[in-house]
mmCIF file of N, CA and C in Angstrom:
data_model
loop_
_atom_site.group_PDB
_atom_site.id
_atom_site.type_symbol
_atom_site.label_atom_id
_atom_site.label_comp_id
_atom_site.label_asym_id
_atom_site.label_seq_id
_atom_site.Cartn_x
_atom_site.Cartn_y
_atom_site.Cartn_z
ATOM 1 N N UNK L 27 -11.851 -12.894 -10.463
ATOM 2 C CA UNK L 27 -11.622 -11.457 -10.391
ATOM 3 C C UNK L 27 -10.887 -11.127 -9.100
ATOM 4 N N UNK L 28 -9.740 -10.363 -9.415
ATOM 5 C CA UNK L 28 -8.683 -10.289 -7.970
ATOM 6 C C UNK L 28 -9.619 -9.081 -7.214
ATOM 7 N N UNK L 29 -9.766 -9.166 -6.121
ATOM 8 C CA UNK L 29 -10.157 -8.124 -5.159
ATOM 9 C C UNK L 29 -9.476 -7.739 -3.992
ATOM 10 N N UNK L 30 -9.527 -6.785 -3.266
ATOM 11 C CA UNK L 30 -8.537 -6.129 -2.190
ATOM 12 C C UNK L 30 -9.355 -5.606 -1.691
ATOM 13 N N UNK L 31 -9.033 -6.024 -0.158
ATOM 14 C CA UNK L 31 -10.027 -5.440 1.085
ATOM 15 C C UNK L 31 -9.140 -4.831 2.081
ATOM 16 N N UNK L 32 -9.215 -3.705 2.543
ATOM 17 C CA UNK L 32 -8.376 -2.915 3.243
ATOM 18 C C UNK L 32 -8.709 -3.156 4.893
ATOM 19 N N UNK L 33 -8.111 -3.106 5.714
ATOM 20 C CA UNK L 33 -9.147 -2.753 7.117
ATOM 21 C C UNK L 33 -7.188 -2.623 8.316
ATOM 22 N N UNK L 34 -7.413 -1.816 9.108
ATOM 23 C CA UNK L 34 -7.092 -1.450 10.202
ATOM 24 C C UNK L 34 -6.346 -0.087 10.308
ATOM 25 N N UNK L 35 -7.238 1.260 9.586
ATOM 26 C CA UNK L 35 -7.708 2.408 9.753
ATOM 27 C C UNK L 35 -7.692 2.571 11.053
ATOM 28 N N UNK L 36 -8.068 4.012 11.612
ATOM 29 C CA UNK L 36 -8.070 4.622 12.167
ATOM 30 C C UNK L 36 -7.979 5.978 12.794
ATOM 31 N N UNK L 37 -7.764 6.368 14.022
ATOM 32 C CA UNK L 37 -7.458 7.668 14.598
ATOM 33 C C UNK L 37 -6.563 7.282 15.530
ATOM 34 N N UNK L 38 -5.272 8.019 15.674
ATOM 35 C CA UNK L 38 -4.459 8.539 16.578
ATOM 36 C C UNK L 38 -3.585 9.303 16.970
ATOM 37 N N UNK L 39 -2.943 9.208 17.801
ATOM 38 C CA UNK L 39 -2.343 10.561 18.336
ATOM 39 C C UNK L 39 -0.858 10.907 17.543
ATOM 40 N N UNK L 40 -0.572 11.891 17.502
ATOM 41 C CA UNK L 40 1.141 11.665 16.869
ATOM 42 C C UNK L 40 1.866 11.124 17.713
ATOM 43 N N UNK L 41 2.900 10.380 16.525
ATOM 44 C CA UNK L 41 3.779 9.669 17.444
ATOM 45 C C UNK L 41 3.320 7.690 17.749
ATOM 46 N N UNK L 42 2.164 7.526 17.605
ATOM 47 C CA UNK L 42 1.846 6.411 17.678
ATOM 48 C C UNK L 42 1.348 5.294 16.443
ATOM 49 N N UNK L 43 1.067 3.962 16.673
ATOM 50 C CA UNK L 43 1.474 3.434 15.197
ATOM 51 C C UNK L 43 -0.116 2.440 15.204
ATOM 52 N N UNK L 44 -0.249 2.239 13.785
ATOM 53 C CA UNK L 44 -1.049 1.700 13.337
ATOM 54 C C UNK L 44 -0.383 0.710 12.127
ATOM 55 N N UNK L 45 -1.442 -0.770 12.154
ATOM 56 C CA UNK L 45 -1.070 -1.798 10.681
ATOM 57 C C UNK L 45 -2.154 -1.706 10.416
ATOM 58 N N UNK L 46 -1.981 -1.461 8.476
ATOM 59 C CA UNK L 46 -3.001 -1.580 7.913
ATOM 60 C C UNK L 46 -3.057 -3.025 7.085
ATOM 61 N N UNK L 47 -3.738 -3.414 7.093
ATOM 62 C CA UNK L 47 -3.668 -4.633 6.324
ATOM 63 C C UNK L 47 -4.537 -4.728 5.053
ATOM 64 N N UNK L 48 -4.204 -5.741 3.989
ATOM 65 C CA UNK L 48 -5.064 -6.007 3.061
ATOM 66 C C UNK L 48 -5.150 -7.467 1.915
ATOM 67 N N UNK L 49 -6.152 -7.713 2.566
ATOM 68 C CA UNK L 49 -6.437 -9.360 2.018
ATOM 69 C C UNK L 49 -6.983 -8.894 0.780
ATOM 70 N N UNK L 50 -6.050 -10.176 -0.106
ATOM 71 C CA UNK L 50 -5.931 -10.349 -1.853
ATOM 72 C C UNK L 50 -7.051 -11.683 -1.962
ATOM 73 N N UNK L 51 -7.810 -11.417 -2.578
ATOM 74 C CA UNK L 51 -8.564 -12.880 -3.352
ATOM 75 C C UNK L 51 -8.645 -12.714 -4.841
ATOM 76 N N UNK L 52 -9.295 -14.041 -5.616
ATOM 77 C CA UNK L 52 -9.141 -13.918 -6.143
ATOM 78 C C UNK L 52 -8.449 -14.389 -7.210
ATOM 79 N N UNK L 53 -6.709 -14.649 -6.998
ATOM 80 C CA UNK L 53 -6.370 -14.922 -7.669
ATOM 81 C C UNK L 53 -4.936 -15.640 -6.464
ATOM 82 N N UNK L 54 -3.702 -15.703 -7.417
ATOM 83 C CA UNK L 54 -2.253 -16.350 -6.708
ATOM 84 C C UNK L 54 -1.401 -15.027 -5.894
ATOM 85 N N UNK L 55 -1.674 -14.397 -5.226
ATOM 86 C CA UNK L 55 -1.408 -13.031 -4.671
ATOM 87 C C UNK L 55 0.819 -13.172 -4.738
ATOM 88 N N UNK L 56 1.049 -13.791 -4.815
ATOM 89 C CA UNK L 56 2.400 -14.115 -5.185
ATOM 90 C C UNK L 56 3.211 -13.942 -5.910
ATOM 91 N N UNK L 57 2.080 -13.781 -7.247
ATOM 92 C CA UNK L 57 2.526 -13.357 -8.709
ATOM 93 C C UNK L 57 2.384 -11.891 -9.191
ATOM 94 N N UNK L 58 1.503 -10.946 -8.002
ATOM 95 C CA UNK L 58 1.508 -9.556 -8.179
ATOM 96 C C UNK L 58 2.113 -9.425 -7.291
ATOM 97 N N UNK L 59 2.865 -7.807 -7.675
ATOM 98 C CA UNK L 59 3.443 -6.482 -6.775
ATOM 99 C C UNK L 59 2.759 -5.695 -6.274
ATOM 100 N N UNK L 60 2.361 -5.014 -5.271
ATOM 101 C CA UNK L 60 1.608 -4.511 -4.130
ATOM 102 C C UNK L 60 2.271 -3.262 -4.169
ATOM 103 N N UNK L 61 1.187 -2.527 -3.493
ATOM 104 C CA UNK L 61 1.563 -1.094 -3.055
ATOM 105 C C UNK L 61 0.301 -0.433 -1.810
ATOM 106 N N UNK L 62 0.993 0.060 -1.317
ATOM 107 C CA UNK L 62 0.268 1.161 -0.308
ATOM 108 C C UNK L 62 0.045 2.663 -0.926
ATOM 109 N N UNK L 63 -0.900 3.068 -1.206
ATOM 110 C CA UNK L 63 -1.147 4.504 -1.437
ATOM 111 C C UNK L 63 -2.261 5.354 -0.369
ATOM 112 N N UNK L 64 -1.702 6.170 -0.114
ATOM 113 C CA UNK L 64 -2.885 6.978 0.296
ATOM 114 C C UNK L 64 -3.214 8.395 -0.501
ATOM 115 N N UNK L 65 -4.158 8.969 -0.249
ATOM 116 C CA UNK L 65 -5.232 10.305 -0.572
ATOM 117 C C UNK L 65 -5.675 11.202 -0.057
ATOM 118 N N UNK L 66 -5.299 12.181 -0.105
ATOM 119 C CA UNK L 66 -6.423 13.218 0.771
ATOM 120 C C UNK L 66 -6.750 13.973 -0.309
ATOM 121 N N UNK L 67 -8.307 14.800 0.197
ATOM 122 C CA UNK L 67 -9.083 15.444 -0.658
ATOM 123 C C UNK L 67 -8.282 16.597 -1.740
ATOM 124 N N UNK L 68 -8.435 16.560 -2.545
ATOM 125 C CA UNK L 68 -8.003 17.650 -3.494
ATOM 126 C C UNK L 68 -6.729 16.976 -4.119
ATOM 127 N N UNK L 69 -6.184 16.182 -3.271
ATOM 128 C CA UNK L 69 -5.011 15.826 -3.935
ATOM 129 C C UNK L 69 -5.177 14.660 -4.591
ATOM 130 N N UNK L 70 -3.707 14.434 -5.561
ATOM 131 C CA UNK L 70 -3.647 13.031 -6.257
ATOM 132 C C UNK L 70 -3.029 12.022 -5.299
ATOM 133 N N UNK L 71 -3.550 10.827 -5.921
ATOM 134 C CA UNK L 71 -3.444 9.356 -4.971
ATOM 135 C C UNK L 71 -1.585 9.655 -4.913
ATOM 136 N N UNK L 72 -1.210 9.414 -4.296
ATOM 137 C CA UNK L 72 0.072 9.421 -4.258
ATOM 138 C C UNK L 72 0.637 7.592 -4.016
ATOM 139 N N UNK L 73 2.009 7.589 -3.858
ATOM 140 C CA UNK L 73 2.248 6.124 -3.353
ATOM 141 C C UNK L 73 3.492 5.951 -2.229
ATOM 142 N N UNK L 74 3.175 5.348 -0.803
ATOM 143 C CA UNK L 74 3.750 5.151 -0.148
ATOM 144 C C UNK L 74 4.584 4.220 0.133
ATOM 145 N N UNK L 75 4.288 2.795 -0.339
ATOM 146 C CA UNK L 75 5.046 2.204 0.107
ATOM 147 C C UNK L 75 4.863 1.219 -1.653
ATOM 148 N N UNK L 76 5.725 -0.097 -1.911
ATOM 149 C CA UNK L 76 5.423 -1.060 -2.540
ATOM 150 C C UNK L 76 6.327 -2.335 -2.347
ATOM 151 N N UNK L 77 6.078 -3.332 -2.843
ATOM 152 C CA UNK L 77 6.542 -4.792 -2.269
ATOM 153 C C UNK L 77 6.457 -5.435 -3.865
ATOM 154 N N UNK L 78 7.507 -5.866 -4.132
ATOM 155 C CA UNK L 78 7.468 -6.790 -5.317
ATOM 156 C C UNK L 78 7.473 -8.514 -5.152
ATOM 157 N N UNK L 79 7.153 -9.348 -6.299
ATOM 158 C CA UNK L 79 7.007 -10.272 -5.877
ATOM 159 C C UNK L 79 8.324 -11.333 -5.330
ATOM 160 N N UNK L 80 9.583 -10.528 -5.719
ATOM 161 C CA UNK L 80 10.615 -11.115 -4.789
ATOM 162 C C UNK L 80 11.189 -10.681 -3.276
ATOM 163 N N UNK L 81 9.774 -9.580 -3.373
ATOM 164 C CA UNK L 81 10.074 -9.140 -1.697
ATOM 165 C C UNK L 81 10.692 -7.790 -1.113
ATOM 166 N N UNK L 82 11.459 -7.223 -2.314
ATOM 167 C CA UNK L 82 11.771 -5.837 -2.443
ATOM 168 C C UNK L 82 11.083 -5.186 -2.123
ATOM 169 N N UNK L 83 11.461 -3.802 -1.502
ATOM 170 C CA UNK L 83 10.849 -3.099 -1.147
ATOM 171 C C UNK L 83 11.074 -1.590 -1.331
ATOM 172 N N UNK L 84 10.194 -0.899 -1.358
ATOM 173 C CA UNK L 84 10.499 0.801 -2.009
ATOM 174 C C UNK L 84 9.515 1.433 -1.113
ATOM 175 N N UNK L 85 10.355 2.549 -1.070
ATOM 176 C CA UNK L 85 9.551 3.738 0.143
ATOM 177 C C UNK L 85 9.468 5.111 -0.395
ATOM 178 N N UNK L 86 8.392 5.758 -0.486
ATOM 179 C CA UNK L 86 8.544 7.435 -0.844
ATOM 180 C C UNK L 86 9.705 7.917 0.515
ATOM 181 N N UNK L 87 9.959 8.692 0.132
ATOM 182 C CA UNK L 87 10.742 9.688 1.180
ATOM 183 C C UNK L 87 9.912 9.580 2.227
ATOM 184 N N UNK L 88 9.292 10.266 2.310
ATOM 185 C CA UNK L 88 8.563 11.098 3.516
ATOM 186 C C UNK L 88 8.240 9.882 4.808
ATOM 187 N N UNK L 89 8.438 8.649 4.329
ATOM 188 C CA UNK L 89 7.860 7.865 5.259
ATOM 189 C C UNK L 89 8.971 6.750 5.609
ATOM 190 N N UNK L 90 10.102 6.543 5.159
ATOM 191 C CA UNK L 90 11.552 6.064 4.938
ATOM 192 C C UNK L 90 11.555 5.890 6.706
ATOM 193 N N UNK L 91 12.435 4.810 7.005
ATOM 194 C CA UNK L 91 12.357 4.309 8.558
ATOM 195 C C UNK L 91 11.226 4.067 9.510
ATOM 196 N N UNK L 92 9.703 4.936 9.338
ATOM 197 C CA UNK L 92 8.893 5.311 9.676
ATOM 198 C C UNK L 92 7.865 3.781 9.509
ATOM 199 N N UNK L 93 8.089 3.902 8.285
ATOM 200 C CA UNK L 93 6.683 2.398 7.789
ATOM 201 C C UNK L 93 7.508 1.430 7.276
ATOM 202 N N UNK L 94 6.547 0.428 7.231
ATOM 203 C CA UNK L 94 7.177 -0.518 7.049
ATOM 204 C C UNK L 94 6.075 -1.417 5.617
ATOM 205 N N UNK L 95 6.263 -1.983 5.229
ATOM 206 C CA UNK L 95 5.449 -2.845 4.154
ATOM 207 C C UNK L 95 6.240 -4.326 4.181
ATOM 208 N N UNK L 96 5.295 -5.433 4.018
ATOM 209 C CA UNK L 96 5.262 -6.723 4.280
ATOM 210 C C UNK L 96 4.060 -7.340 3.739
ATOM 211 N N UNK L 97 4.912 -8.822 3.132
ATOM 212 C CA UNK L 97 3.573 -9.809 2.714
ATOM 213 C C UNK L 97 3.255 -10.805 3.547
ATOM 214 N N UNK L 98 2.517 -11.510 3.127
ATOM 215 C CA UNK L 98 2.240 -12.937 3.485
ATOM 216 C C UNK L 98 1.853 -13.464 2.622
ATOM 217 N N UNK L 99 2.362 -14.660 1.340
ATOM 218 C CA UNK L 99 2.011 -15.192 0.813
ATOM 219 C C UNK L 99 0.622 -15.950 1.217
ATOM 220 N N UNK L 100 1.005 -16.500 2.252
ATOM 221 C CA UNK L 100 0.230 -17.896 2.328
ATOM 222 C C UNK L 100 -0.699 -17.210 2.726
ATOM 223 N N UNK L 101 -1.082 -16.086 3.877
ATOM 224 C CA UNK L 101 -2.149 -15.591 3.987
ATOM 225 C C UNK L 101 -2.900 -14.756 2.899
ATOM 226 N N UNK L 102 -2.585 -14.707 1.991
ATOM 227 C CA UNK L 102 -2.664 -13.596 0.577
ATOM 228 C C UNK L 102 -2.954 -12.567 1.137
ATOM 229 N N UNK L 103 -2.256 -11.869 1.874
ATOM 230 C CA UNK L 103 -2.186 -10.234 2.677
ATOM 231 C C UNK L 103 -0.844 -9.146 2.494
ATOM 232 N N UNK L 104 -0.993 -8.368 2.546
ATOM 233 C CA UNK L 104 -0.233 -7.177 2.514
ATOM 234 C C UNK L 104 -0.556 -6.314 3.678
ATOM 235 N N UNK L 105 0.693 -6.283 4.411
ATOM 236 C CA UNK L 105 0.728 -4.890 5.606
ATOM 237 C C UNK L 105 1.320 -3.822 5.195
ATOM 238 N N UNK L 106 0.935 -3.002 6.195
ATOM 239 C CA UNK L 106 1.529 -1.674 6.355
ATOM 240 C C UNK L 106 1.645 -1.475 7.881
ATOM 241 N N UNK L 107 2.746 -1.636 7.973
ATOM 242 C CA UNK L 107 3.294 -1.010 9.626
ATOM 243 C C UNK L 107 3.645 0.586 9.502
ATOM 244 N N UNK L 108 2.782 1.381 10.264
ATOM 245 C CA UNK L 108 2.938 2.615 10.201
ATOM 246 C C UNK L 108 3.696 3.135 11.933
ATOM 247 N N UNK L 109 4.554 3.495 12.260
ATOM 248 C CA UNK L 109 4.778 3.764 13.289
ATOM 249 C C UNK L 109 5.679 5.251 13.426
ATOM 250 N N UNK L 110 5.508 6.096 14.667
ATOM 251 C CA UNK L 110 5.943 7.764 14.634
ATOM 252 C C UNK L 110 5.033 8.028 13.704
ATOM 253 N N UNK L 111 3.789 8.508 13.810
ATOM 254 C CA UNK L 111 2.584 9.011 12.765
ATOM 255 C C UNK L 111 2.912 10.262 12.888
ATOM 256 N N UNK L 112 2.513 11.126 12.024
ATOM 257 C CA UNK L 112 2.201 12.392 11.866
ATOM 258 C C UNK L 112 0.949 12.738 11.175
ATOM 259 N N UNK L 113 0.848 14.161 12.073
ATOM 260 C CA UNK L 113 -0.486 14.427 11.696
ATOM 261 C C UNK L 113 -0.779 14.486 9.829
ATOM 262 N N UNK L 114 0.414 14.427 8.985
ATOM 263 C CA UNK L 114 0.596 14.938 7.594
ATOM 264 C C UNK L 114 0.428 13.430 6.974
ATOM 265 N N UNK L 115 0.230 12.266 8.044
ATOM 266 C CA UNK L 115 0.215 11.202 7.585
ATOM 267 C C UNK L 115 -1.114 11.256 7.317
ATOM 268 N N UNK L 116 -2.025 11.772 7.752
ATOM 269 C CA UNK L 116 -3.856 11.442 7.737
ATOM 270 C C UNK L 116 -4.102 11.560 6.574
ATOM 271 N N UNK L 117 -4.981 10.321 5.729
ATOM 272 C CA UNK L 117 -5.368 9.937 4.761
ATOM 273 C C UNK L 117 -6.361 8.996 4.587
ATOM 274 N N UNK L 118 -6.711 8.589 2.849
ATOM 275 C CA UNK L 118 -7.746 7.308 2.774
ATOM 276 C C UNK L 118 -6.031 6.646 2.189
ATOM 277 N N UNK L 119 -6.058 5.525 2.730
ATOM 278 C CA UNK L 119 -5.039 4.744 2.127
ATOM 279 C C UNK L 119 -5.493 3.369 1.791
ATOM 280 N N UNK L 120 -5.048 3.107 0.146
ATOM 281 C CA UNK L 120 -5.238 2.108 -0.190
ATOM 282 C C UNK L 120 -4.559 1.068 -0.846
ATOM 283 N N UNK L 121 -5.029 -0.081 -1.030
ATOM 284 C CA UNK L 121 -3.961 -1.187 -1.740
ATOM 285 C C UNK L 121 -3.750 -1.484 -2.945
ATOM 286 N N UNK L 122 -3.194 -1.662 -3.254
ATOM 287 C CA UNK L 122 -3.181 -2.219 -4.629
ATOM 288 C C UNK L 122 -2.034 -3.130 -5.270
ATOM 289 N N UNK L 123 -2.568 -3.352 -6.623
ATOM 290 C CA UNK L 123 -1.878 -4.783 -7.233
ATOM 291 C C UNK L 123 -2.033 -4.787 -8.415
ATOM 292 N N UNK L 124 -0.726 -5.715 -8.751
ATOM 293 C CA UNK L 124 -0.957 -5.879 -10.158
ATOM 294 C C UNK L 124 0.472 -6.780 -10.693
ATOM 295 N N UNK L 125 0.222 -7.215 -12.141
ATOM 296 C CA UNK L 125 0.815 -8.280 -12.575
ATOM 297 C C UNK L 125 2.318 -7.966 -12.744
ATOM 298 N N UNK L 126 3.423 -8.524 -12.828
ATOM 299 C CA UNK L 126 4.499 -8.092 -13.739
ATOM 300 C C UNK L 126 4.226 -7.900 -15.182
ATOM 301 N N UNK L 127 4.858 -7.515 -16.082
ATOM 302 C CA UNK L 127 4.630 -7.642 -17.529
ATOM 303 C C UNK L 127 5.434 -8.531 -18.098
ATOM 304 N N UNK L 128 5.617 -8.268 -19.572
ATOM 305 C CA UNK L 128 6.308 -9.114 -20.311
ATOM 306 C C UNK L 128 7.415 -8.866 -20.234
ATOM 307 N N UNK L 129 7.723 -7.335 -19.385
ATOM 308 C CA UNK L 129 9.446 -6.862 -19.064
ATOM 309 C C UNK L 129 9.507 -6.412 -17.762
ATOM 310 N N UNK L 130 8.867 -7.594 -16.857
ATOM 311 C CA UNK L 130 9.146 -7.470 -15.535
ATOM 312 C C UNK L 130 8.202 -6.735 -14.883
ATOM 313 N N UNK L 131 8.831 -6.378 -13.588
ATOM 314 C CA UNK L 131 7.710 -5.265 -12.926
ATOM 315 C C UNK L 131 8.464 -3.763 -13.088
ATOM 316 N N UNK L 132 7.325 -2.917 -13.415
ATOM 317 C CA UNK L 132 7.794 -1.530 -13.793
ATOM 318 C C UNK L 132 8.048 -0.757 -12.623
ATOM 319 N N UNK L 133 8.141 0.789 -12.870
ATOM 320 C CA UNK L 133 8.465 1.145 -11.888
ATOM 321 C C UNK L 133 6.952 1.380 -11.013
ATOM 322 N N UNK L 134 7.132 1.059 -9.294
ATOM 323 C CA UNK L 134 6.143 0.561 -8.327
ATOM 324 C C UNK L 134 5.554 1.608 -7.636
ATOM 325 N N UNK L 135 6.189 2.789 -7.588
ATOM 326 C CA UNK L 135 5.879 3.838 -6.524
ATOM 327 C C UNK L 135 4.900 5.065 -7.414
ATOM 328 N N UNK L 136 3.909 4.488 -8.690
ATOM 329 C CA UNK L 136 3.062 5.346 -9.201
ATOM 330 C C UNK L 136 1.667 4.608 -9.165
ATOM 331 N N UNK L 137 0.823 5.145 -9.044
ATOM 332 C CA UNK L 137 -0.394 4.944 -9.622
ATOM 333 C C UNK L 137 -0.760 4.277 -10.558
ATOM 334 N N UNK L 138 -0.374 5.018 -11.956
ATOM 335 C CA UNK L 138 -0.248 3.984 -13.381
ATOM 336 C C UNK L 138 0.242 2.971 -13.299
ATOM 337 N N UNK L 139 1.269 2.340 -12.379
ATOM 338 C CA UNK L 139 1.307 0.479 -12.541
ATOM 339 C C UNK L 139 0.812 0.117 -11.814
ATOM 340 N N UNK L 140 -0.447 0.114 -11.688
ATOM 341 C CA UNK L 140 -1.693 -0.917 -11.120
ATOM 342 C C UNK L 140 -2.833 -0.947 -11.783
ATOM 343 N N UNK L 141 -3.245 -1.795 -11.490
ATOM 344 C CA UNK L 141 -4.807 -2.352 -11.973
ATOM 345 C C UNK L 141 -5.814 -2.775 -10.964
ATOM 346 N N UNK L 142 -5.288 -2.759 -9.976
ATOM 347 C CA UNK L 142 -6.651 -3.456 -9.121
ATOM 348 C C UNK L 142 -5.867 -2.618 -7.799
ATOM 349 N N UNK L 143 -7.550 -2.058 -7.221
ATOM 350 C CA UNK L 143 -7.214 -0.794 -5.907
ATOM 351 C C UNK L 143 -8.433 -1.651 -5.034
ATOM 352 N N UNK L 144 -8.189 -1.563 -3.609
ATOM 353 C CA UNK L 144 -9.653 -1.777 -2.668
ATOM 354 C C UNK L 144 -9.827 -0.636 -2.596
ATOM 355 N N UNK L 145 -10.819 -0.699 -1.222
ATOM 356 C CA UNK L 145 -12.091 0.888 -1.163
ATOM 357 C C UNK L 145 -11.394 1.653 0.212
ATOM 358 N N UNK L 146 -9.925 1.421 0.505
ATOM 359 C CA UNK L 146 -9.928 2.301 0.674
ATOM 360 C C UNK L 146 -9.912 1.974 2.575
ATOM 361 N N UNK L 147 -8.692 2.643 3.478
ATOM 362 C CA UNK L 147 -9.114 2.436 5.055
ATOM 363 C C UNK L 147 -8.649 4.004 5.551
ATOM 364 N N UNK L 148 -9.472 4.721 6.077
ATOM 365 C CA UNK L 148 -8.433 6.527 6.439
ATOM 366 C C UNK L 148 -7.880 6.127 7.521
ATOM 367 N N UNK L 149 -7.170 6.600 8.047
ATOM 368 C CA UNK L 149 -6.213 6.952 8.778
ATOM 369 C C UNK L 149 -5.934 8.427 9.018
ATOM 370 N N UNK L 150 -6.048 9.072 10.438
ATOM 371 C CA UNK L 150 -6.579 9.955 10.766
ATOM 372 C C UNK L 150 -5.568 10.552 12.106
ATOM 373 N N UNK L 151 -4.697 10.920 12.060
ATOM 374 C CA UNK L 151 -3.466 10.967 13.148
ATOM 375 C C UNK L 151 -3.433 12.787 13.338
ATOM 376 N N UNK L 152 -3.914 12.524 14.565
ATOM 377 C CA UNK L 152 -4.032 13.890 15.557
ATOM 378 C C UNK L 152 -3.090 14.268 15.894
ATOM 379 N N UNK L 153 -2.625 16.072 16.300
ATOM 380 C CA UNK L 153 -1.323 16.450 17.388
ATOM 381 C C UNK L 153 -1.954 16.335 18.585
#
């Protein structure tokens, strides 16, 4: 059973940067596409960043130059380099994954193409 563990959350000031990371078990973390999402209350999970399994990479707007997303195979991990925070960045942000299909990998920057989420690290960026 693939699982995802989130960790290097936090609080800080605007303007300053945080990596979030998230270790894949489980399974061959190589053969899924990844994503960064975060949440805040009332709202829907949205998606920030994603990484396919040839390494591509896709960014919502809002965070374009700003973050960064990266794997590590061999470590079965997924980052998130967050740097210039804003306070509009504060969230629960989480990971996720999931397989290609039988027609590739779909489109990465939604919710609906995943299957497997961890619990989740906030991130909490003050003025």
């Amino acid at each position: 059973q693939v699982r995802l563990v989130e960790s290097g959350g936090g609080s800080v000031q605007a303007g300053g940067s945080l990596r979030l990371s998230c270790l894949f078990s489980g399974d061959t973390s190589s053969s899924y596409y990844m994503g960064w999402f975060r949440q805040t209350p009332g709202q829907e999970r949205e998606a920030v960043a994603a990484i396919d399994t040839d390494f591509s990479t896709s960014y919502t707007d809002s965070v374009k130059g700003r973050f960064t997303i990266s794997r590590d195979n061999a470590k079965n991990a997924l980052y998130l380099q967050m740097n210039s925070l804003k306070p509009e960045d504060t969230a629960m942000y989480y990971c996720a994954a999931n397989r290609p299909g039988r027609y590739g990998t779909p489109y990465v920057l939604t919710r609906f193409s995943y299957s497997v989420w961890g619990q989740g690290t906030q991130v909490i960026v003050s003025s």
